[in-house]
Every structure is written in C-alpha cells, then in structure tokens.
PDB file of C-alpha atoms and ligand atoms in Angstrom:
ATOM      1  CA  MET A   1      17.413  -1.951 -13.987  1.00 95.00           C
ATOM      2  CA  ILE A   2      13.782  -2.556 -14.911  1.00 98.00           C
ATOM      3  CA  THR A   3      12.168   0.808 -14.221  1.00 98.00           C
ATOM      4  CA  LEU A   4       9.093   2.830 -15.138  1.00 98.00           C
ATOM      5  CA  GLY A   5      10.243   5.911 -13.229  1.00 98.00           C
ATOM      6  CA  GLU A   6       8.963   4.937  -9.774  1.00 98.00           C
ATOM      7  CA  GLY A   7       9.671   6.839  -6.577  1.00 98.00           C
ATOM      8  CA  ASN A   8      10.474  10.518  -5.953  1.00 98.00           C
ATOM      9  CA  THR A   9       6.808  11.124  -5.201  1.00 98.00           C
ATOM     10  CA  PRO A  10       5.615  14.439  -3.754  1.00 98.00           C
ATOM     11  CA  LEU A  11       5.491  15.142  -0.033  1.00 98.00           C
ATOM     12  CA  LEU A  12       2.619  17.611   0.130  1.00 98.00           C
ATOM     13  CA  ARG A  13       2.009  19.965   3.010  1.00 98.00           C
ATOM     14  CA  ALA A  14      -1.638  19.722   4.098  1.00 98.00           C
ATOM     15  CA  PRO A  15      -2.564  23.103   5.589  1.00 98.00           C
ATOM     16  CA  ARG A  16      -6.268  22.492   6.162  1.00 98.00           C
ATOM     17  CA  LEU A  17      -5.834  19.053   7.689  1.00 98.00           C
ATOM     18  CA  SER A  18      -2.988  20.433   9.821  1.00 98.00           C
ATOM     19  CA  GLU A  19      -5.291  23.072  11.235  1.00 97.00           C
ATOM     20  CA  ARG A  20      -8.116  20.608  11.774  1.00 97.00           C
ATOM     21  CA  PHE A  21      -5.983  18.186  13.772  1.00 96.00           C
ATOM     22  CA  GLY A  22      -3.629  20.701  15.415  1.00 96.00           C
ATOM     23  CA  VAL A  23      -0.506  19.078  13.969  1.00 97.00           C
ATOM     24  CA  GLU A  24       1.908  19.706  11.130  1.00 98.00           C
ATOM     25  CA  LEU A  25       0.518  17.276   8.584  1.00 98.00           C
ATOM     26  CA  TRP A  26       2.079  16.066   5.331  1.00 98.00           C
ATOM     27  CA  LEU A  27       0.817  13.705   2.659  1.00 98.00           C
ATOM     28  CA  LYS A  28       3.260  11.328   0.965  1.00 99.00           C
ATOM     29  CA  TRP A  29       1.497  10.946  -2.375  1.00 99.00           C
ATOM     30  CA  GLU A  30       2.285   7.440  -3.587  1.00 99.00           C
ATOM     31  CA  GLY A  31      -0.528   7.521  -6.135  1.00 98.00           C
ATOM     32  CA  ALA A  32       1.975   9.475  -8.245  1.00 98.00           C
ATOM     33  CA  ASN A  33       3.917   6.282  -8.982  1.00 98.00           C
ATOM     34  CA  PRO A  34       3.792   4.855 -12.543  1.00 98.00           C
ATOM     35  CA  THR A  35       0.960   2.363 -11.961  1.00 98.00           C
ATOM     36  CA  GLY A  36      -0.636   4.532  -9.293  1.00 98.00           C
ATOM     37  CA  SER A  37       0.538   2.866  -6.087  1.00 98.00           C
ATOM     38  CA  PHE A  38       3.531   2.420  -3.763  1.00 98.00           C
ATOM     39  CA  LYS A  39       3.928  -1.158  -5.007  1.00 98.00           C
ATOM     40  CA  ASP A  40       6.024   0.089  -7.933  1.00 98.00           C
ATOM     41  CA  ARG A  41       8.989   0.832  -5.654  1.00 98.00           C
ATOM     42  CA  GLY A  42       9.303  -2.786  -4.611  1.00 98.00           C
ATOM     43  CA  MET A  43       8.297  -4.231  -7.949  1.00 98.00           C
ATOM     44  CA  ALA A  44      11.127  -2.448  -9.784  1.00 98.00           C
ATOM     45  CA  VAL A  45      13.655  -4.186  -7.536  1.00 98.00           C
ATOM     46  CA  ALA A  46      11.873  -7.559  -7.422  1.00 98.00           C
ATOM     47  CA  VAL A  47      11.440  -7.800 -11.196  1.00 98.00           C
ATOM     48  CA  THR A  48      14.980  -6.611 -11.878  1.00 98.00           C
ATOM     49  CA  ARG A  49      16.292  -9.388  -9.589  1.00 98.00           C
ATOM     50  CA  ALA A  50      13.921 -11.939 -11.132  1.00 97.00           C
ATOM     51  CA  VAL A  51      15.437 -11.171 -14.537  1.00 97.00           C
ATOM     52  CA  GLU A  52      18.952 -11.486 -13.104  1.00 97.00           C
ATOM     53  CA  ARG A  53      18.028 -14.918 -11.769  1.00 95.00           C
ATOM     54  CA  GLY A  54      16.854 -16.047 -15.181  1.00 95.00           C
ATOM     55  CA  ALA A  55      13.125 -16.142 -14.399  1.00 96.00           C
ATOM     56  CA  THR A  56      10.629 -16.513 -17.231  1.00 95.00           C
ATOM     57  CA  GLY A  57       7.703 -15.157 -15.267  1.00 97.00           C
ATOM     58  CA  VAL A  58       6.488 -13.546 -12.059  1.00 98.00           C
ATOM     59  CA  VAL A  59       3.475 -14.512  -9.993  1.00 98.00           C
ATOM     60  CA  CYS A  60       1.562 -12.878  -7.145  1.00 98.00           C
ATOM     61  CA  ALA A  61      -1.691 -12.858  -5.244  1.00 97.00           C
ATOM     62  CA  SER A  62      -3.298  -9.487  -4.974  1.00 97.00           C
ATOM     63  CA  THR A  63      -6.154  -7.254  -3.900  1.00 97.00           C
ATOM     64  CA  GLY A  64      -5.293  -5.374  -7.099  1.00 98.00           C
ATOM     65  CA  ASN A  65      -2.382  -2.982  -6.807  1.00 98.00           C
ATOM     66  CA  THR A  66       0.354  -5.601  -6.562  1.00 98.00           C
ATOM     67  CA  ALA A  67      -1.218  -7.240  -9.618  1.00 98.00           C
ATOM     68  CA  ALA A  68      -1.245  -4.030 -11.662  1.00 98.00           C
ATOM     69  CA  SER A  69       2.333  -3.275 -10.683  1.00 98.00           C
ATOM     70  CA  ALA A  70       3.708  -6.798 -11.219  1.00 98.00           C
ATOM     71  CA  ALA A  71       1.989  -6.916 -14.609  1.00 98.00           C
ATOM     72  CA  ALA A  72       3.488  -3.622 -15.765  1.00 98.00           C
ATOM     73  CA  TYR A  73       7.059  -4.357 -14.653  1.00 98.00           C
ATOM     74  CA  ALA A  74       6.856  -7.880 -16.087  1.00 98.00           C
ATOM     75  CA  ALA A  75       5.763  -6.429 -19.454  1.00 98.00           C
ATOM     76  CA  ARG A  76       8.639  -3.972 -19.286  1.00 98.00           C
ATOM     77  CA  ALA A  77      11.050  -6.850 -18.620  1.00 98.00           C
ATOM     78  CA  GLY A  78       9.576  -9.182 -21.232  1.00 98.00           C
ATOM     79  CA  LEU A  79       8.394 -11.688 -18.600  1.00 98.00           C
ATOM     80  CA  HIS A  80       5.047 -13.418 -18.170  1.00 97.00           C
ATOM     81  CA  ALA A  81       2.890 -12.284 -15.262  1.00 98.00           C
ATOM     82  CA  VAL A  82       0.307 -14.468 -13.564  1.00 98.00           C
ATOM     83  CA  VAL A  83      -1.840 -12.822 -10.915  1.00 98.00           C
ATOM     84  CA  PHE A  84      -4.327 -14.520  -8.621  1.00 97.00           C
ATOM     85  CA  THR A  85      -7.217 -12.484  -7.257  1.00 97.00           C
ATOM     86  CA  SER A  86     -10.296 -13.184  -5.219  1.00 96.00           C
ATOM     87  CA  ARG A  87     -13.256 -13.142  -7.627  1.00 95.00           C
ATOM     88  CA  GLY A  88     -15.277  -9.937  -7.490  1.00 93.00           C
ATOM     89  CA  ALA A  89     -13.102  -8.447  -4.740  1.00 94.00           C
ATOM     90  CA  VAL A  90     -10.796  -6.261  -6.824  1.00 96.00           C
ATOM     91  CA  ALA A  91     -11.464  -2.679  -7.963  1.00 96.00           C
ATOM     92  CA  ARG A  92     -12.200  -2.433 -11.688  1.00 96.00           C
ATOM     93  CA  GLY A  93      -9.355  -0.109 -12.598  1.00 97.00           C
ATOM     94  CA  LYS A  94      -6.752  -2.483 -11.187  1.00 98.00           C
ATOM     95  CA  VAL A  95      -7.987  -5.494 -13.150  1.00 97.00           C
ATOM     96  CA  ALA A  96      -8.076  -3.314 -16.265  1.00 97.00           C
ATOM     97  CA  GLN A  97      -4.492  -2.177 -15.656  1.00 98.00           C
ATOM     98  CA  ALA A  98      -3.191  -5.724 -15.246  1.00 98.00           C
ATOM     99  CA  ARG A  99      -5.029  -7.000 -18.335  1.00 98.00           C
ATOM    100  CA  ALA A 100      -3.986  -4.044 -20.470  1.00 98.00           C
ATOM    101  CA  VAL A 101      -0.300  -4.871 -20.125  1.00 98.00           C
ATOM    102  CA  GLY A 102      -0.872  -8.543 -20.837  1.00 98.00           C
ATOM    103  CA  ALA A 103      -1.061 -10.265 -17.471  1.00 98.00           C
ATOM    104  CA  ASP A 104      -2.798 -13.595 -17.050  1.00 98.00           C
ATOM    105  CA  VAL A 105      -5.407 -12.675 -14.415  1.00 98.00           C
ATOM    106  CA  ARG A 106      -6.783 -15.756 -12.638  1.00 97.00           C
ATOM    107  CA  GLU A 107      -9.807 -15.105 -10.456  1.00 97.00           C
ATOM    108  CA  ILE A 108     -10.340 -17.754  -7.835  1.00 97.00           C
ATOM    109  CA  ASP A 109     -13.366 -18.544  -5.714  1.00 97.00           C
ATOM    110  CA  GLY A 110     -11.784 -17.886  -2.371  1.00 95.00           C
ATOM    111  CA  THR A 111     -10.122 -15.300  -0.170  1.00 94.00           C
ATOM    112  CA  PHE A 112      -6.872 -13.367  -0.617  1.00 93.00           C
ATOM    113  CA  GLU A 113      -5.223 -16.059   1.532  1.00 93.00           C
ATOM    114  CA  ASP A 114      -6.355 -18.753  -0.926  1.00 95.00           C
ATOM    115  CA  ALA A 115      -4.970 -16.683  -3.791  1.00 96.00           C
ATOM    116  CA  HIS A 116      -1.687 -16.327  -1.913  1.00 94.00           C
ATOM    117  CA  ARG A 117      -1.465 -20.111  -1.591  1.00 95.00           C
ATOM    118  CA  GLU A 118      -2.006 -20.528  -5.335  1.00 94.00           C
ATOM    119  CA  ALA A 119       0.717 -17.981  -6.089  1.00 95.00           C
ATOM    120  CA  ARG A 120       3.208 -19.752  -3.864  1.00 93.00           C
ATOM    121  CA  ARG A 121       2.389 -23.043  -5.507  1.00 93.00           C
ATOM    122  CA  LEU A 122       3.066 -21.666  -8.995  1.00 93.00           C
ATOM    123  CA  ALA A 123       6.298 -20.039  -7.756  1.00 91.00           C
ATOM    124  CA  ASP A 124       7.563 -23.485  -6.815  1.00 82.00           C
ATOM    125  CA  GLU A 125       7.412 -24.386 -10.478  1.00 82.00           C
ATOM    126  CA  GLU A 126      10.430 -23.718 -12.558  1.00 80.00           C
ATOM    127  CA  GLY A 127      10.876 -20.232 -13.975  1.00 89.00           C
ATOM    128  CA  PHE A 128       8.363 -18.301 -11.836  1.00 96.00           C
ATOM    129  CA  VAL A 129       9.347 -15.884  -9.060  1.00 97.00           C
ATOM    130  CA  ASN A 130       6.832 -14.872  -6.404  1.00 97.00           C
ATOM    131  CA  VAL A 131       6.665 -11.074  -6.114  1.00 98.00           C
ATOM    132  CA  ASN A 132       4.431 -10.769  -3.070  1.00 97.00           C
ATOM    133  CA  SER A 133       5.927  -8.976  -0.075  1.00 97.00           C
ATOM    134  CA  ILE A 134       7.292 -12.251   1.310  1.00 96.00           C
ATOM    135  CA  ASN A 135       9.936 -11.624  -1.377  1.00 97.00           C
ATOM    136  CA  PRO A 136      12.635  -9.544   0.418  1.00 98.00           C
ATOM    137  CA  ASP A 137      13.409  -7.617  -2.787  1.00 98.00           C
ATOM    138  CA  ARG A 138       9.961  -6.032  -2.535  1.00 98.00           C
ATOM    139  CA  ILE A 139      10.650  -4.817   1.012  1.00 98.00           C
ATOM    140  CA  GLU A 140      14.054  -3.491   0.020  1.00 98.00           C
ATOM    141  CA  GLY A 141      12.540  -1.480  -2.833  1.00 98.00           C
ATOM    142  CA  GLN A 142       9.708  -0.065  -0.748  1.00 98.00           C
ATOM    143  CA  ALA A 143      12.140   1.021   1.979  1.00 98.00           C
ATOM    144  CA  SER A 144      13.200   3.858  -0.344  1.00 98.00           C
ATOM    145  CA  ALA A 145      10.007   5.716   0.566  1.00 98.00           C
ATOM    146  CA  ALA A 146      11.145   6.238   4.174  1.00 98.00           C
ATOM    147  CA  ARG A 147      14.482   7.676   3.071  1.00 98.00           C
ATOM    148  CA  GLU A 148      12.665  10.024   0.690  1.00 98.00           C
ATOM    149  CA  VAL A 149      10.414  11.263   3.490  1.00 98.00           C
ATOM    150  CA  VAL A 150      13.456  12.091   5.651  1.00 98.00           C
ATOM    151  CA  GLN A 151      15.114  13.884   2.739  1.00 98.00           C
ATOM    152  CA  GLN A 152      12.028  15.866   1.771  1.00 98.00           C
ATOM    153  CA  LEU A 153      11.140  16.832   5.332  1.00 98.00           C
ATOM    154  CA  GLY A 154      14.742  17.369   6.400  1.00 98.00           C
ATOM    155  CA  ARG A 155      14.248  15.115   9.442  1.00 98.00           C
ATOM    156  CA  VAL A 156      12.455  12.029  10.709  1.00 98.00           C
ATOM    157  CA  PRO A 157       8.795  12.972  11.357  1.00 98.00           C
ATOM    158  CA  ASP A 158       7.324  12.494  14.834  1.00 98.00           C
ATOM    159  CA  ILE A 159       4.620  10.234  13.411  1.00 98.00           C
ATOM    160  CA  LEU A 160       4.300   8.079  10.310  1.00 98.00           C
ATOM    161  CA  ALA A 161       0.732   7.003   9.537  1.00 98.00           C
ATOM    162  CA  LEU A 162      -0.026   4.107   7.206  1.00 98.00           C
ATOM    163  CA  PRO A 163      -2.778   1.729   6.150  1.00 98.00           C
ATOM    164  CA  TYR A 164      -2.187  -1.800   7.439  1.00 98.00           C
ATOM    165  CA  GLY A 165      -3.223  -4.658   5.168  1.00 98.00           C
ATOM    166  CA  GLY A 166      -0.682  -7.469   5.073  1.00 98.00           C
ATOM    167  CA  GLY A 167       1.952  -5.297   6.760  1.00 98.00           C
ATOM    168  CA  GLY A 168       4.694  -5.391   4.122  1.00 98.00           C
ATOM    169  CA  ASN A 169       4.740  -1.643   3.737  1.00 98.00           C
ATOM    170  CA  THR A 170       4.991  -1.104   7.500  1.00 98.00           C
ATOM    171  CA  VAL A 171       7.998  -3.417   7.618  1.00 98.00           C
ATOM    172  CA  ALA A 172       9.556  -1.649   4.604  1.00 98.00           C
ATOM    173  CA  TYR A 173       9.226   1.824   6.170  1.00 99.00           C
ATOM    174  CA  ALA A 174      10.798   0.539   9.393  1.00 98.00           C
ATOM    175  CA  VAL A 175      13.731  -0.851   7.395  1.00 98.00           C
ATOM    176  CA  GLY A 176      14.066   2.452   5.516  1.00 98.00           C
ATOM    177  CA  PHE A 177      14.111   4.614   8.650  1.00 98.00           C
ATOM    178  CA  GLY A 178      16.690   2.342  10.255  1.00 97.00           C
ATOM    179  CA  GLU A 179      17.711   3.141  13.838  1.00 95.00           C
ATOM    180  CA  ARG A 180      15.568   6.232  14.340  1.00 97.00           C
ATOM    181  CA  LEU A 181      11.948   5.296  13.929  1.00 98.00           C
ATOM    182  CA  PRO A 182       9.056   7.743  13.974  1.00 98.00           C
ATOM    183  CA  ARG A 183       6.049   6.644  15.988  1.00 98.00           C
ATOM    184  CA  PHE A 184       4.070   4.336  13.666  1.00 98.00           C
ATOM    185  CA  VAL A 185       0.310   4.903  13.651  1.00 98.00           C
ATOM    186  CA  LEU A 186      -1.370   2.150  11.656  1.00 98.00           C
ATOM    187  CA  GLY A 187      -4.968   2.000  10.464  1.00 98.00           C
ATOM    188  CA  GLU A 188      -6.623  -1.327   9.724  1.00 98.00           C
ATOM    189  CA  ALA A 189     -10.205  -2.074   8.728  1.00 98.00           C
ATOM    190  CA  ASP A 190     -12.433  -3.477  11.434  1.00 98.00           C
ATOM    191  CA  ARG A 191     -14.156  -5.406   8.664  1.00 98.00           C
ATOM    192  CA  ARG A 192     -11.032  -6.907   7.167  1.00 97.00           C
ATOM    193  CA  GLU A 193     -12.976  -9.582   5.291  1.00 96.00           C
ATOM    194  CA  ASP A 194     -15.287  -7.259   3.368  1.00 96.00           C
ATOM    195  CA  THR A 195     -14.299  -3.615   3.860  1.00 97.00           C
ATOM    196  CA  PHE A 196     -15.195  -1.223   1.017  1.00 96.00           C
ATOM    197  CA  ALA A 197     -11.480  -0.273   1.127  1.00 97.00           C
ATOM    198  CA  SER A 198     -10.821  -3.343  -1.031  1.00 97.00           C
ATOM    199  CA  ALA A 199      -7.020  -2.930  -1.165  1.00 98.00           C
ATOM    200  CA  ILE A 200      -6.787  -3.911   2.506  1.00 98.00           C
ATOM    201  CA  ARG A 201      -9.308  -6.769   2.377  1.00 97.00           C
ATOM    202  CA  ILE A 202      -6.875  -9.195   4.002  1.00 96.00           C
ATOM    203  CA  VAL A 203      -7.941 -11.316   6.961  1.00 96.00           C
ATOM    204  CA  GLU A 204      -4.585 -12.766   7.945  1.00 96.00           C
ATOM    205  CA  PRO A 205      -1.718 -10.254   7.636  1.00 98.00           C
ATOM    206  CA  VAL A 206       1.336 -12.198   6.534  1.00 97.00           C
ATOM    207  CA  HIS A 207       3.686  -9.763   8.371  1.00 98.00           C
ATOM    208  CA  ARG A 208       1.696  -9.631  11.613  1.00 98.00           C
ATOM    209  CA  LEU A 209       4.596 -10.578  13.897  1.00 98.00           C
ATOM    210  CA  GLU A 210       7.028  -8.100  12.344  1.00 98.00           C
ATOM    211  CA  VAL A 211       4.381  -5.362  12.495  1.00 98.00           C
ATOM    212  CA  GLY A 212       3.963  -6.086  16.200  1.00 98.00           C
ATOM    213  CA  GLY A 213       7.710  -5.603  16.589  1.00 98.00           C
ATOM    214  CA  VAL A 214       7.662  -2.270  14.724  1.00 98.00           C
ATOM    215  CA  LEU A 215       4.790  -0.996  16.876  1.00 98.00           C
ATOM    216  CA  LYS A 216       6.660  -1.947  20.022  1.00 98.00           C
ATOM    217  CA  ARG A 217      10.014  -0.491  18.974  1.00 98.00           C
ATOM    218  CA  SER A 218       8.474   2.772  17.794  1.00 98.00           C
ATOM    219  CA  GLY A 219       5.980   3.238  20.622  1.00 98.00           C
ATOM    220  CA  GLY A 220       3.329   3.067  17.939  1.00 98.00           C
ATOM    221  CA  THR A 221      -0.398   2.455  17.839  1.00 98.00           C
ATOM    222  CA  LEU A 222      -2.703   0.223  15.837  1.00 98.00           C
ATOM    223  CA  VAL A 223      -6.164   1.665  15.297  1.00 98.00           C
ATOM    224  CA  THR A 224      -9.037  -0.517  14.117  1.00 98.00           C
ATOM    225  CA  LEU A 225     -11.335   1.553  11.948  1.00 98.00           C
ATOM    226  CA  SER A 226     -15.020   1.384  11.118  1.00 98.00           C
ATOM    227  CA  GLU A 227     -16.210   1.795   7.534  1.00 97.00           C
ATOM    228  CA  ASP A 228     -17.484   5.273   8.454  1.00 97.00           C
ATOM    229  CA  GLN A 229     -14.102   6.328   9.829  1.00 98.00           C
ATOM    230  CA  LEU A 230     -12.348   5.131   6.678  1.00 98.00           C
ATOM    231  CA  GLU A 231     -14.828   6.909   4.439  1.00 97.00           C
ATOM    232  CA  GLU A 232     -14.690  10.135   6.437  1.00 97.00           C
ATOM    233  CA  ALA A 233     -10.874  10.310   6.235  1.00 98.00           C
ATOM    234  CA  TRP A 234     -10.959   9.560   2.504  1.00 97.00           C
ATOM    235  CA  ARG A 235     -13.473  12.364   1.969  1.00 97.00           C
ATOM    236  CA  LEU A 236     -11.357  14.791   4.019  1.00 97.00           C
ATOM    237  CA  VAL A 237      -8.213  14.172   1.954  1.00 98.00           C
ATOM    238  CA  ALA A 238     -10.190  14.811  -1.229  1.00 97.00           C
ATOM    239  CA  ARG A 239     -12.304  17.740  -0.115  1.00 96.00           C
ATOM    240  CA  GLU A 240      -9.836  19.567   2.128  1.00 98.00           C
ATOM    241  CA  GLU A 241      -6.631  19.021   0.183  1.00 98.00           C
ATOM    242  CA  GLY A 242      -7.698  18.118  -3.348  1.00 98.00           C
ATOM    243  CA  VAL A 243      -5.899  14.785  -3.354  1.00 98.00           C
ATOM    244  CA  PHE A 244      -7.903  11.909  -4.797  1.00 97.00           C
ATOM    245  CA  CYS A 245      -6.609   8.647  -3.331  1.00 98.00           C
ATOM    246  CA  GLU A 246      -8.288   5.257  -3.175  1.00 97.00           C
ATOM    247  CA  PRO A 247     -10.307   4.404  -0.040  1.00 97.00           C
ATOM    248  CA  ALA A 248      -7.702   2.187   1.683  1.00 98.00           C
ATOM    249  CA  SER A 249      -5.110   4.927   1.299  1.00 98.00           C
ATOM    250  CA  ALA A 250      -6.792   7.193   3.805  1.00 97.00           C
ATOM    251  CA  ALA A 251      -6.584   4.617   6.627  1.00 98.00           C
ATOM    252  CA  GLY A 252      -3.438   6.252   8.008  1.00 98.00           C
ATOM    253  CA  LEU A 253      -5.159   9.611   8.307  1.00 98.00           C
ATOM    254  CA  ALA A 254      -8.231   7.918   9.801  1.00 98.00           C
ATOM    255  CA  ALA A 255      -5.969   6.367  12.450  1.00 98.00           C
ATOM    256  CA  VAL A 256      -4.425   9.754  13.254  1.00 98.00           C
ATOM    257  CA  ALA A 257      -7.896  11.293  13.512  1.00 97.00           C
ATOM    258  CA  ALA A 258      -8.977   8.550  15.918  1.00 97.00           C
ATOM    259  CA  SER A 259      -5.937   8.653  18.199  1.00 95.00           C
ATOM    260  CA  VAL A 260      -4.592  11.316  20.535  1.00 83.00           C
ATOM    261  CA  THR A 261      -1.723  13.254  19.025  1.00 84.00           C
ATOM    262  CA  ALA A 262       0.245  15.947  20.865  1.00 91.00           C
ATOM    263  CA  ALA A 263      -0.238  19.415  19.360  1.00 92.00           C
ATOM    264  CA  GLY A 264       2.319  20.592  16.852  1.00 94.00           C
ATOM    265  CA  GLN A 265       3.812  17.184  16.054  1.00 97.00           C
ATOM    266  CA  SER A 266       4.938  16.465  12.518  1.00 98.00           C
ATOM    267  CA  VAL A 267       2.797  13.763  10.960  1.00 98.00           C
ATOM    268  CA  VAL A 268       3.367  12.128   7.577  1.00 98.00           C
ATOM    269  CA  CYS A 269       0.351  10.232   6.231  1.00 98.00           C
ATOM    270  CA  VAL A 270       1.249   7.881   3.404  1.00 99.00           C
ATOM    271  CA  LEU A 271      -1.446   7.893   0.701  1.00 98.00           C
ATOM    272  CA  THR A 272      -0.748   4.546  -0.881  1.00 98.00           C
ATOM    273  CA  GLY A 273      -2.787   4.494  -4.105  1.00 98.00           C
ATOM    274  CA  HIS A 274      -4.684   6.559  -6.677  1.00 98.00           C
ATOM    275  CA  GLY A 275      -8.440   7.163  -6.581  1.00 97.00           C
ATOM    276  CA  LEU A 276      -8.870   6.478 -10.297  1.00 96.00           C
ATOM    277  CA  LYS A 277      -8.298   2.791  -9.627  1.00 97.00           C
ATOM    278  CA  ASP A 278     -11.659   2.343  -7.975  1.00 95.00           C
ATOM    279  CA  PRO A 279     -14.442   4.008  -9.979  1.00 93.00           C
ATOM    280  CA  ASP A 280     -17.187   2.134  -8.122  1.00 92.00           C
ATOM    281  CA  ALA A 281     -16.090   3.306  -4.699  1.00 91.00           C
ATOM    282  CA  THR A 282     -15.750   6.808  -6.050  1.00 85.00           C
ATOM    283  CA  GLU A 283     -19.496   7.041  -6.581  1.00 85.00           C
ATOM    284  CA  ARG A 284     -19.766   7.170  -2.783  1.00 83.00           C
ATOM    285  CA  LEU A 285     -17.305  10.025  -2.540  1.00 83.00           C
ATOM    286  CA  ALA A 286     -19.118  12.115  -5.082  1.00 81.00           C
ATOM    287  CA  ALA A 287     -22.556  11.411  -3.583  1.00 77.00           C
TER     288      ALA A 287
HETATM  289  N1  LIG B 301      -2.862   0.635   0.470  1.00 66.60           N
HETATM  290  C1  LIG B 301      -3.033   0.136  -0.759  1.00 66.60           C
HETATM  291  C2  LIG B 301      -3.536   1.052  -1.819  1.00 66.60           C
HETATM  292  C3  LIG B 301      -2.745  -1.226  -1.018  1.00 66.60           C
HETATM  293  O1  LIG B 301      -2.918  -1.712  -2.242  1.00 66.60           O
HETATM  294  C4  LIG B 301      -2.291  -2.044   0.026  1.00 66.60           C
HETATM  295  C5  LIG B 301      -1.995  -3.460  -0.199  1.00 66.60           C
HETATM  296  C6  LIG B 301      -2.119  -1.463   1.291  1.00 66.60           C
HETATM  297  C7  LIG B 301      -2.413  -0.125   1.464  1.00 66.60           C
HETATM  298  C8  LIG B 301      -1.630  -2.258   2.451  1.00 66.60           C
HETATM  299  O2  LIG B 301      -0.274  -2.472   2.391  1.00 66.60           O
HETATM  300  O3  LIG B 301      -0.327  -4.927   2.672  1.00 66.60           O
HETATM  301  O4  LIG B 301       1.802  -3.642   2.804  1.00 66.60           O
HETATM  302  O5  LIG B 301       0.100  -3.491   4.616  1.00 66.60           O
HETATM  303  N2  LIG B 301      -2.260  -4.063  -1.269  1.00 66.60           N
HETATM  304  C9  LIG B 301      -1.863  -5.447  -1.590  1.00 66.60           C
HETATM  305  C10 LIG B 301      -2.166  -5.763  -3.037  1.00 66.60           C
HETATM  306  C11 LIG B 301      -2.358  -6.448  -0.639  1.00 66.60           C
HETATM  307  O6  LIG B 301      -2.345  -6.945  -3.380  1.00 66.60           O
HETATM  308  O7  LIG B 301      -2.165  -4.860  -3.855  1.00 66.60           O
HETATM  309  P1  LIG B 301       0.381  -3.699   3.181  1.00 66.60           P
END
C-alpha cells in the first residue's frame, strides 16, 4: 500500500456555529490529511493500483489539490507525476507542494476542462494512469470519509454539507454511506469560472449527472453561492471555531447557512482543504 498516513481526520464539534444556526454542527477536518486535502484518501488507492498495474507515471488535471496529492503519492511510489493546470488559476501553496516533491507541472493557457483533456490524452500513452476522479479507484478511496463520519458520530448525520466542484467527492460520500444517505446539501460557486475559491473553479462538473442522482435520492439541495456568501462562511469557520480552511472548503457551511434547516438536526460540514495552501486569499481573511 502506498500511504502517507491519510484518513482518520478529526470530526470536530462546532459549538459556536451550532448555536448560531440552531443545529448540532460538526466539522470534518480534511485539511488534516498529509498534503492538506481530502484528495489523499483517493490518491492512496489510485496510486497503489497504478503501481500494481505496472504504471510508470500518473497524470491529472487540477485546480491544485489533486496535483499536490498526486505528486506526493507518486513520489512515495517512485513514479513520475505530470499535472496540468490552468495558468495563473492555482493557489501558490499547491503549486509549491507539487513542485517540491518533483512533479512536472504543466501550465496551459486554457480552462480546467482544457487541462482535463490534456491529462486524458497523456493517459492514453503507454505507462501513464489518469488519477482524476473519473478513475474509480479515487472514488473508492474517498468513500472512506463517509464511513469515518458514521463511526465518529455513532450514526448517519441528518445532513452532510459539501463543496461541489466537479462532484467526485459528492459521489464518493454517497458510495461510502451506502443505503442510508444523509440529506446532501451542496454549495457551488455562482461564479464557477472565476470564483476566488479557486479549488472549485470548474465550469463543467464531470460528475454532474451522478450528483443529480445523489441529490434526488437523498432529498438534498444544491445552493448556488455568491462570492460574499463563500467568504462569510470561510470567515465564520476561522473566527468562530479556530479552523483555518481554504476558501472553497467553507462552501458546505455557506450552503447550510443559506438554506432552511430544521432546528436540532445533526449537520456535518466537510472542510475539504487547508488554509495554508492559499496565502493570497488569506490576505482577505485577515483584512
Ligand atoms: N474542496 C477542495 C479544497 C477541492 O480541492 C475540491 C476539488 C473541491 C472542494 C471539490 O471537490 O471536485 O470532488 O466536487 N478540487 C479538484 C482539484 C478539482 O483539482 O484539486 P469535487
């Protein structure tokens, strides 16, 4: 198993946010993973399988966290990592992480979707495995987070709140919960093409259809969030609970704040990545 010690992240009770929203609120702190995001859960499985299949390298497109994670697990496995990003659209800490562990970072003049196309093209070449969330090993690995939540809470929560970028994580949580789904409350950026929450700067979610299915099956809600709503939720997590996540990570909480939730319900907000990854955005938080 190629591992860096991913998973088993804290489920933190959030007393002040609970009181503010009249619910029993918990934060699943995925920034505590080895490279600082939830991607590590899926990458451990995907890279382990890539090695088993005799791959010489892994490739992905990324808004940053997938890149940092793929790069680290590839280094650990002795594989090459090639990551395609949209030029200028990735937080500085994430590029630094990927470069530090030896990844070949290729910035392209185009969108995340263009980068995704490049990654798929390279994966068709011999020896490279694509480790984007279209790889089912990624989904399988990330599903562990849902089982952890149930274990830590002692039951399935009433509501699971998540940021929605490409939708892979939503699909993974649904797989992990299995038959008994909590109500999924998803937060997406209204300005998908240029939101300051750069991790979810994705115009065409690759898992859109499956996400629609999860929302339907769980009686869930998709909330489209303004930049102000995203920023406000991010500030609340930091100031009220002392947890410093990256901007996109607070989209789940922002969606809960914007939707009607029955009093006393148990709500788990997944905080997907660490605040240290995005020093430029952080200037806004501190201002
Ligand atoms: N939160 C963070 C911190 C992310 O990095 C991402 C996705 C999401 C939420 C959205 O998750 O795509 O499964 O719905 N980041 C990808 C990347 C796109 O390349 O790192 P999703």
